[in-house]
Short mmCIF file of C-alpha atoms and ligand atoms in Angstrom, two decimals:
data_model
loop_
_atom_site.label_atom_id
_atom_site.label_comp_id
_atom_site.label_asym_id
_atom_site.label_seq_id
_atom_site.Cartn_x
_atom_site.Cartn_y
_atom_site.Cartn_z
CA UNK V 108 -21.15 78.34 -131.21
CA UNK V 109 -21.01 74.67 -132.38
CA UNK V 110 -21.33 71.68 -130.04
CA UNK V 111 -18.52 69.20 -130.74
CA UNK V 112 -19.00 65.63 -129.46
CA UNK V 113 -16.07 63.23 -129.59
CA UNK V 114 -16.92 59.55 -130.03
CA UNK V 115 -15.37 56.72 -128.03
CA UNK V 116 -14.41 53.37 -129.52
CA UNK V 117 -12.53 50.30 -128.42
CA UNK V 118 -11.12 47.32 -130.29
CA UNK V 119 -12.82 48.26 -133.53
CA UNK V 120 -16.27 49.14 -132.18
CA UNK V 121 -17.96 52.38 -131.22
CA UNK V 122 -19.05 52.34 -127.61
CA UNK V 123 -22.73 52.87 -126.76
CA UNK V 124 -21.91 56.10 -124.94
CA UNK V 125 -20.90 57.63 -128.28
CA UNK V 126 -24.54 57.55 -129.40
CA UNK V 127 -25.78 58.79 -126.02
CA UNK V 128 -23.36 61.67 -126.45
CA UNK V 129 -25.15 62.60 -129.67
CA UNK V 130 -28.49 62.86 -127.84
CA UNK V 131 -26.95 65.03 -125.10
CA UNK V 132 -25.19 67.08 -127.76
CA UNK V 133 -28.37 67.57 -129.81
CA UNK V 134 -30.28 68.77 -126.71
CA UNK V 135 -27.51 71.24 -125.96
CA UNK V 136 -27.30 72.38 -129.59
CA UNK V 137 -31.08 73.00 -129.61
CA UNK V 138 -30.87 74.99 -126.37
CA UNK V 139 -28.02 77.09 -127.76
CA UNK V 140 -29.59 77.26 -131.24
CA UNK V 141 -26.50 75.87 -132.89
CA UNK V 142 -25.12 72.85 -134.73
CA UNK V 143 -24.02 69.47 -133.46
CA UNK V 144 -20.77 68.16 -134.90
CA UNK V 145 -19.29 64.78 -134.05
CA UNK V 146 -15.67 63.70 -134.38
CA UNK V 147 -13.95 60.34 -134.37
CA UNK V 148 -10.21 59.82 -134.09
CA UNK V 149 -9.04 56.48 -135.47
CA UNK V 150 -7.11 54.71 -138.21
CA UNK V 151 -10.44 53.18 -139.34
CA UNK V 152 -12.74 56.16 -139.55
CA UNK V 153 -14.90 55.16 -142.53
CA UNK V 154 -17.36 52.79 -140.83
CA UNK V 155 -17.31 54.80 -137.63
CA UNK V 156 -18.22 57.97 -139.53
CA UNK V 157 -21.19 56.26 -141.21
CA UNK V 158 -22.43 54.86 -137.91
CA UNK V 159 -22.13 58.24 -136.20
CA UNK V 160 -24.10 59.95 -138.94
CA UNK V 161 -27.37 59.75 -137.03
CA UNK V 162 -30.42 61.96 -137.05
CA UNK V 163 -29.70 65.34 -135.48
CA UNK V 164 -26.01 65.39 -136.41
CA UNK V 165 -25.03 68.35 -138.59
CA UNK V 166 -21.45 67.35 -139.47
CA UNK V 167 -19.10 64.41 -138.97
CA UNK V 168 -15.34 64.98 -138.76
CA UNK V 169 -12.83 62.19 -139.08
CA UNK V 170 -9.29 62.38 -137.77
CA UNK V 171 -7.47 59.57 -139.54
CA UNK V 172 -4.71 58.72 -137.19
CA UNK V 173 -3.67 55.78 -135.04
CA UNK V 174 -5.39 52.55 -134.13
CA UNK V 175 -6.33 52.52 -130.47
CA UNK V 176 -6.66 55.30 -127.94
CA UNK V 177 -3.55 57.36 -127.30
CA UNK V 178 -3.54 60.25 -124.85
CA UNK V 179 -1.20 62.52 -126.76
CA UNK V 180 -2.88 61.95 -130.12
CA UNK V 181 -6.35 62.62 -128.72
CA UNK V 182 -5.23 65.64 -126.71
CA UNK V 183 -3.60 67.17 -129.78
CA UNK V 184 -6.32 66.24 -132.29
CA UNK V 185 -9.30 67.24 -130.16
CA UNK V 186 -7.65 70.52 -129.18
CA UNK V 187 -6.90 71.33 -132.83
CA UNK V 188 -10.41 70.44 -134.04
CA UNK V 189 -12.12 72.35 -131.22
CA UNK V 190 -10.05 75.41 -132.10
CA UNK V 191 -10.65 74.98 -135.83
CA UNK V 192 -14.44 74.80 -135.35
CA UNK V 193 -14.37 77.40 -132.62
CA UNK V 194 -16.67 74.99 -130.77
CA UNK V 195 -18.34 76.54 -127.72
CA UNK V 196 -19.15 73.16 -126.19
CA UNK V 197 -16.81 70.17 -126.23
CA UNK V 198 -18.62 67.00 -125.10
CA UNK V 199 -16.78 63.76 -124.41
CA UNK V 200 -17.77 60.51 -122.67
CA UNK V 201 -16.91 60.21 -118.99
CA UNK V 202 -15.11 57.00 -119.87
CA UNK V 203 -11.57 55.90 -119.11
CA UNK V 204 -10.52 57.49 -122.40
CA UNK V 205 -12.57 60.67 -122.01
CA UNK V 206 -11.33 61.20 -118.47
CA UNK V 207 -7.82 60.77 -119.77
CA UNK V 208 -7.72 63.51 -122.40
CA UNK V 209 -10.58 65.91 -121.51
CA UNK V 210 -8.68 67.63 -118.66
CA UNK V 211 -5.61 68.00 -120.92
CA UNK V 212 -7.72 69.60 -123.67
CA UNK V 213 -9.45 71.88 -121.16
CA UNK V 214 -6.07 73.00 -119.84
CA UNK V 215 -4.67 73.61 -123.31
CA UNK V 216 -7.75 75.64 -124.29
CA UNK V 217 -7.94 77.33 -120.90
CA UNK V 218 -11.58 76.27 -120.42
CA UNK V 219 -13.56 75.13 -117.38
CA UNK V 220 -14.13 71.37 -117.27
CA UNK V 221 -17.19 69.72 -115.70
CA UNK V 222 -16.96 65.93 -115.38
CA UNK V 223 -19.48 63.12 -114.93
CA UNK V 224 -22.55 65.09 -116.04
CA UNK V 225 -25.92 63.33 -115.70
CA UNK V 226 -27.91 66.34 -116.92
CA UNK V 227 -27.24 69.47 -118.99
CA UNK V 228 -29.20 72.69 -119.49
CA UNK V 229 -28.24 75.91 -121.26
CA UNK V 230 -29.81 79.35 -121.29
CA UNK V 231 -26.74 81.50 -121.71
CA UNK V 232 -25.15 79.79 -118.71
CA UNK V 233 -24.36 76.10 -118.73
CA UNK V 234 -25.95 74.15 -115.90
CA UNK V 235 -24.43 70.74 -115.27
CA UNK V 236 -26.15 68.20 -113.02
CA UNK V 237 -23.85 65.81 -111.18
CA UNK V 238 -24.34 63.21 -108.47
CA UNK V 239 -22.44 63.18 -105.22
CA UNK V 240 -22.03 61.07 -102.10
CA UNK V 241 -22.52 57.78 -103.92
CA UNK V 242 -25.48 59.14 -105.92
CA UNK V 243 -27.35 60.09 -102.74
CA UNK V 244 -27.62 63.74 -103.75
CA UNK V 245 -27.74 65.65 -107.00
CA UNK V 246 -25.92 68.94 -107.40
CA UNK V 247 -26.21 71.50 -110.15
CA UNK V 248 -23.14 73.42 -111.14
CA UNK V 249 -23.47 76.72 -112.99
CA UNK V 250 -20.55 77.11 -115.35
CA UNK V 251 -20.93 80.81 -115.89
CA UNK V 252 -18.23 81.39 -118.45
CA UNK V 253 -17.75 79.38 -121.60
CA UNK V 254 -16.49 77.96 -123.83
CA UNK V 255 -16.90 74.65 -122.04
CA UNK V 256 -15.58 71.10 -121.76
CA UNK V 257 -17.98 68.52 -120.31
CA UNK V 258 -17.79 64.76 -119.94
CA UNK V 259 -21.07 62.86 -119.68
CA UNK V 260 -21.86 59.69 -117.74
CA UNK V 261 -22.89 56.66 -119.81
CA UNK V 262 -26.46 55.41 -119.51
CA UNK V 263 -27.98 58.81 -118.72
CA UNK V 264 -29.21 59.78 -122.21
CA UNK V 265 -30.91 57.49 -124.72
CA UNK V 266 -28.77 56.69 -127.76
CA UNK V 267 -29.41 58.76 -130.90
CA UNK V 268 -31.26 56.75 -133.52
CA UNK V 269 -32.09 57.18 -137.20
CA UNK V 270 -29.89 57.80 -140.20
CA UNK V 271 -28.57 61.33 -140.60
CA UNK V 272 -27.62 63.30 -143.66
CA UNK V 273 -24.59 65.13 -142.36
CA UNK V 274 -21.55 65.72 -144.48
CA UNK V 275 -18.54 63.63 -143.53
CA UNK V 276 -15.21 65.38 -143.86
CA UNK V 277 -11.63 64.52 -142.97
CA UNK V 278 -9.93 66.95 -140.62
CA UNK V 279 -6.44 67.77 -141.77
CA UNK V 280 -4.40 66.79 -138.73
CA UNK V 281 -0.68 66.19 -138.50
CA UNK V 282 0.36 65.45 -134.93
CA UNK V 283 3.56 66.62 -133.38
CA UNK V 284 5.19 63.18 -133.26
CA UNK V 285 7.80 64.38 -130.75
CA UNK V 286 4.99 65.13 -128.32
CA UNK V 287 3.61 61.57 -128.46
CA UNK V 288 5.10 60.06 -125.35
CA UNK V 289 3.48 56.61 -125.34
CA UNK V 290 2.43 53.84 -127.71
CA UNK V 291 -0.05 51.00 -127.17
CA UNK V 292 1.88 47.73 -127.44
CA UNK V 293 -0.98 45.29 -127.00
CA UNK V 294 -3.95 44.23 -124.92
CA UNK V 295 -4.30 41.70 -122.18
CA UNK V 296 -7.78 40.77 -121.04
CA UNK V 297 -8.39 40.81 -117.31
CA UNK V 298 -9.96 37.73 -115.68
CA UNK V 299 -13.38 36.82 -117.02
CA UNK V 300 -12.32 36.43 -120.64
CA UNK V 301 -13.50 38.96 -123.14
CA UNK V 302 -16.94 39.48 -121.58
CA UNK V 303 -17.93 43.11 -121.45
CA UNK V 304 -21.10 43.39 -119.35
CA UNK V 305 -21.63 46.95 -120.55
CA UNK V 306 -22.32 45.56 -124.05
CA UNK V 307 -24.81 42.87 -122.91
CA UNK V 308 -28.51 43.06 -123.82
CA UNK V 309 -29.67 40.78 -121.02
CA UNK V 310 -27.89 40.69 -117.67
CA UNK V 311 -28.64 38.24 -114.88
CA UNK V 312 -27.05 39.85 -111.84
CA UNK V 313 -26.44 38.14 -108.55
CA UNK V 314 -26.02 39.63 -105.10
CA UNK V 315 -25.29 38.61 -101.53
CA UNK V 316 -28.63 36.76 -101.40
CA UNK V 317 -26.82 33.84 -103.08
CA UNK V 318 -25.14 33.28 -99.68
CA UNK V 319 -22.24 31.04 -100.77
CA UNK V 320 -19.95 30.55 -103.75
CA UNK V 321 -21.14 26.93 -103.94
CA UNK V 322 -24.59 28.25 -104.93
CA UNK V 323 -23.36 30.17 -107.99
CA UNK V 324 -24.00 27.23 -110.41
CA UNK V 325 -27.72 27.81 -109.81
CA UNK V 326 -27.53 31.28 -111.33
CA UNK V 327 -25.09 30.13 -114.00
CA UNK V 328 -27.69 27.55 -115.08
CA UNK V 329 -30.24 30.36 -115.45
CA UNK V 330 -27.72 32.36 -117.45
CA UNK V 331 -27.20 29.40 -119.77
CA UNK V 332 -30.91 28.63 -120.14
CA UNK V 333 -31.77 32.24 -121.02
CA UNK V 334 -28.67 33.16 -123.05
CA UNK V 335 -27.97 36.04 -120.66
CA UNK V 336 -24.66 37.40 -119.37
CA UNK V 337 -23.72 37.09 -115.70
CA UNK V 338 -22.97 40.17 -113.62
CA UNK V 339 -23.04 40.91 -109.90
CA UNK V 340 -23.11 43.36 -107.05
CA UNK V 341 -19.87 44.30 -105.33
CA UNK V 342 -19.86 41.81 -102.39
CA UNK V 343 -19.67 38.92 -104.89
CA UNK V 344 -16.55 40.47 -106.41
CA UNK V 345 -15.10 41.40 -103.01
CA UNK V 346 -15.46 37.72 -102.06
CA UNK V 347 -13.62 36.86 -105.29
CA UNK V 348 -16.48 34.64 -106.46
CA UNK V 349 -16.56 36.56 -109.74
CA UNK V 350 -13.91 38.78 -111.40
CA UNK V 351 -13.99 42.54 -111.10
CA UNK V 352 -15.16 43.05 -114.70
CA UNK V 353 -18.54 41.54 -113.72
CA UNK V 354 -19.30 44.18 -111.08
CA UNK V 355 -22.14 46.60 -111.74
CA UNK V 356 -22.23 49.92 -109.92
CA UNK V 357 -20.53 53.10 -108.97
CA UNK V 358 -17.13 51.45 -108.56
CA UNK V 359 -17.92 48.83 -111.21
CA UNK V 360 -19.43 49.16 -114.66
CA UNK V 361 -22.34 51.24 -115.85
CA UNK V 362 -24.68 49.01 -117.81
CA UNK V 363 -27.70 49.70 -120.01
CA UNK V 364 -29.10 46.31 -121.06
CA UNK V 365 -32.60 45.76 -122.38
CA UNK V 366 -33.27 43.53 -119.37
CA UNK V 367 -31.57 43.54 -115.96
CA UNK V 368 -32.60 40.69 -113.67
CA UNK V 369 -31.39 41.42 -110.12
CA UNK V 370 -31.37 38.33 -107.94
CA UNK V 371 -30.74 38.71 -104.21
CA UNK V 372 -29.57 42.31 -104.65
CA UNK V 373 -30.87 44.91 -102.16
CA UNK V 374 -30.55 47.94 -104.47
CA UNK V 375 -27.99 50.06 -102.61
CA UNK V 376 -27.43 53.47 -104.22
CA UNK V 377 -23.94 52.50 -105.30
CA UNK V 378 -25.34 49.50 -107.16
CA UNK V 379 -28.31 51.33 -108.65
CA UNK V 380 -25.98 54.06 -109.96
CA UNK V 381 -24.60 51.48 -112.39
CA UNK V 382 -27.82 49.89 -113.68
CA UNK V 383 -30.70 52.34 -113.44
CA UNK V 384 -30.38 53.00 -117.18
CA UNK V 385 -31.57 49.45 -117.98
CA UNK V 386 -34.68 49.36 -120.14
CA UNK V 387 -36.53 46.80 -118.00
CA UNK V 388 -35.54 45.93 -114.44
CA UNK V 389 -36.76 42.73 -112.79
CA UNK V 390 -35.97 41.91 -109.16
CA UNK V 391 -36.19 38.75 -107.09
CA UNK V 392 -35.84 39.38 -103.39
CA UNK V 393 -37.27 37.94 -100.17
CA UNK V 394 -37.60 41.39 -98.64
CA UNK V 395 -40.66 43.29 -99.97
CA UNK V 396 -39.11 46.53 -98.69
CA UNK V 397 -35.80 46.08 -100.52
CA UNK V 398 -34.99 49.37 -102.34
CA UNK V 399 -34.47 47.49 -105.61
CA UNK V 400 -38.27 47.22 -105.84
CA UNK V 401 -38.48 51.04 -105.98
CA UNK V 402 -36.89 51.01 -109.42
CA UNK V 403 -37.99 47.56 -110.66
CA UNK V 404 -40.55 47.27 -113.46
CA UNK V 405 -41.40 43.74 -112.35
CA UNK V 406 -40.68 42.10 -109.03
CA UNK V 407 -40.93 38.73 -107.35
CA UNK V 408 -41.01 38.76 -103.56
CA UNK V 409 -39.64 35.31 -103.00
CA UNK V 410 -36.75 33.03 -102.20
CA UNK V 411 -34.26 32.83 -105.06
CA UNK V 412 -33.60 29.19 -104.22
CA UNK V 413 -37.22 28.48 -105.19
CA UNK V 414 -37.78 31.08 -107.93
CA UNK V 415 -34.54 30.54 -109.91
CA UNK V 416 -34.98 26.74 -110.36
CA UNK V 417 -38.55 27.36 -111.56
CA UNK V 418 -37.28 29.95 -114.06
CA UNK V 419 -34.57 27.59 -115.33
CA UNK V 420 -37.21 24.93 -115.97
CA UNK V 421 -39.47 27.48 -117.65
CA UNK V 422 -36.64 28.23 -120.11
CA UNK V 423 -36.06 24.53 -120.79
CA UNK V 424 -32.98 24.11 -118.60
CA UNK V 425 -32.25 21.77 -115.75
CA UNK V 426 -31.62 23.28 -112.30
CA UNK V 427 -28.48 21.95 -110.61
CA UNK V 428 -28.78 20.71 -107.04
CA UNK V 429 -27.08 23.26 -104.78
P1 LIG D 590 -27.06 43.17 -99.67
O1 LIG D 590 -27.24 44.63 -99.53
O2 LIG D 590 -26.59 42.41 -98.49
O3 LIG D 590 -28.44 42.59 -100.19
C1 LIG D 590 -28.71 41.23 -100.31
C2 LIG D 590 -30.18 41.11 -100.68
O4 LIG D 590 -30.50 39.77 -100.90
C3 LIG D 590 -31.12 41.61 -99.57
O5 LIG D 590 -32.00 42.59 -100.10
C4 LIG D 590 -31.89 40.37 -99.14
O6 LIG D 590 -33.24 40.63 -98.81
C5 LIG D 590 -31.80 39.52 -100.38
N1 LIG D 590 -31.87 38.07 -100.11
C6 LIG D 590 -31.29 37.38 -99.10
N2 LIG D 590 -31.56 36.07 -99.22
C7 LIG D 590 -32.35 35.94 -100.33
C8 LIG D 590 -32.97 34.83 -100.96
N3 LIG D 590 -32.80 33.57 -100.51
N4 LIG D 590 -33.70 35.05 -102.07
C9 LIG D 590 -33.88 36.33 -102.56
N5 LIG D 590 -33.32 37.41 -101.98
C10 LIG D 590 -32.55 37.22 -100.89
N6 LIG D 590 -22.04 47.93 -104.61
C11 LIG D 590 -22.23 47.49 -105.86
O7 LIG D 590 -23.02 46.57 -106.11
N7 LIG D 590 -21.53 48.04 -106.89
C12 LIG D 590 -20.63 49.03 -106.72
O8 LIG D 590 -20.02 49.48 -107.70
C13 LIG D 590 -20.44 49.54 -105.41
N8 LIG D 590 -19.59 50.56 -105.18
C14 LIG D 590 -19.48 51.05 -103.92
C15 LIG D 590 -18.66 52.17 -103.71
C16 LIG D 590 -18.55 52.69 -102.44
C17 LIG D 590 -17.67 53.91 -102.24
C18 LIG D 590 -19.23 52.10 -101.37
C19 LIG D 590 -19.12 52.67 -99.99
C20 LIG D 590 -20.03 51.00 -101.56
C21 LIG D 590 -20.16 50.44 -102.84
N9 LIG D 590 -20.96 49.33 -103.08
C22 LIG D 590 -21.16 48.92 -104.35
C23 LIG D 590 -21.55 48.55 -101.99
C24 LIG D 590 -23.01 48.87 -101.73
O9 LIG D 590 -23.08 49.92 -100.79
C25 LIG D 590 -23.76 47.66 -101.15
O10 LIG D 590 -23.10 47.21 -99.99
C26 LIG D 590 -23.86 46.48 -102.11
O11 LIG D 590 -24.37 46.92 -103.36
C27 LIG D 590 -24.78 45.43 -101.53
O12 LIG D 590 -24.78 44.31 -102.36
P2 LIG D 590 -25.99 43.30 -102.35
O13 LIG D 590 -27.23 43.98 -102.73
O14 LIG D 590 -25.57 42.11 -103.15
O15 LIG D 590 -26.02 42.82 -100.84
#
């Protein structure tokens, strides 16, 4: 019956969703009364395997091959391991990587594939909750016949904690080299340097309430005074005031910081879809009826041009004149 979760990593680090995957996998394993196994495919599996050995994990499998993500390697390795374990449930992150190989594995194994799951339940039939129409409605999909392949959305499950006692074993995998059609030749960062807002603990996020690009230094001064990372809603990116990799939301990044400070952001569903997993949400908005206040833990109904300078001073910074 086994649940097999496949971890995601990038540039030498496991991504947060890998640990969320373990929580989702454990829940599913409990419902199906079975074991949770986790796999990592990489040339550097040793540290990854130790990190993935969290409470609730029954076995860790390493596939020692390659450096960075490669479609053909993952498709082959994950297919082989799923078959070897006879895993009933294959769980992968709904990330760029997961979305790349999960359909290929599902096709090879002739299994149904449910993507972008935000909830899972199992009582002999797998029920997958998904969001539709820009997160305006939730749908549940009954996947009546297993075995299954499911990709899960990041930020929907808490990360697994604690140190586990699972056995770590290397899976004997020799890829068909002739079937590897691509190689990664290098990486080029997109605009915005190497900032990855999905890794930040404290995000200060700016929206259309900032009015003009000339006013951005005000928020940047707050970012500097607090040691936060700057992110934004989509209109800021559409206006090209900030690069695309700073956008939070449905068509941007999913973030799960400890603190998300939303300044001049209304809280449209497409924005909320990307940040509702934040531990603590704080909002500053002139409109007391702005939807962002529905999900905020703390809120300031006020003008950002008055509140932000006061905050900068509170943190020992100096507000610029905008
Ligand atoms: P607005 O909705 O215009 O809100 C501005 C807020 O600022 C208002 O609440 C206002 O009261 C407040 N304000 C104004 N002046 C001040 C002031 N002086 N002080 C304090 N507050 C002030 N959006 C995203 O963010 N991310 C996405 O990934 C995304 N994907 C999308 C995908 C699709 C398919 C579609 C259709 C839309 C998407 N959107 C996305 C756009 C989304 O629908 C909203 O238009 C957008 O989130 C609004 O951004 P905003 O809150 O900054 O602006």
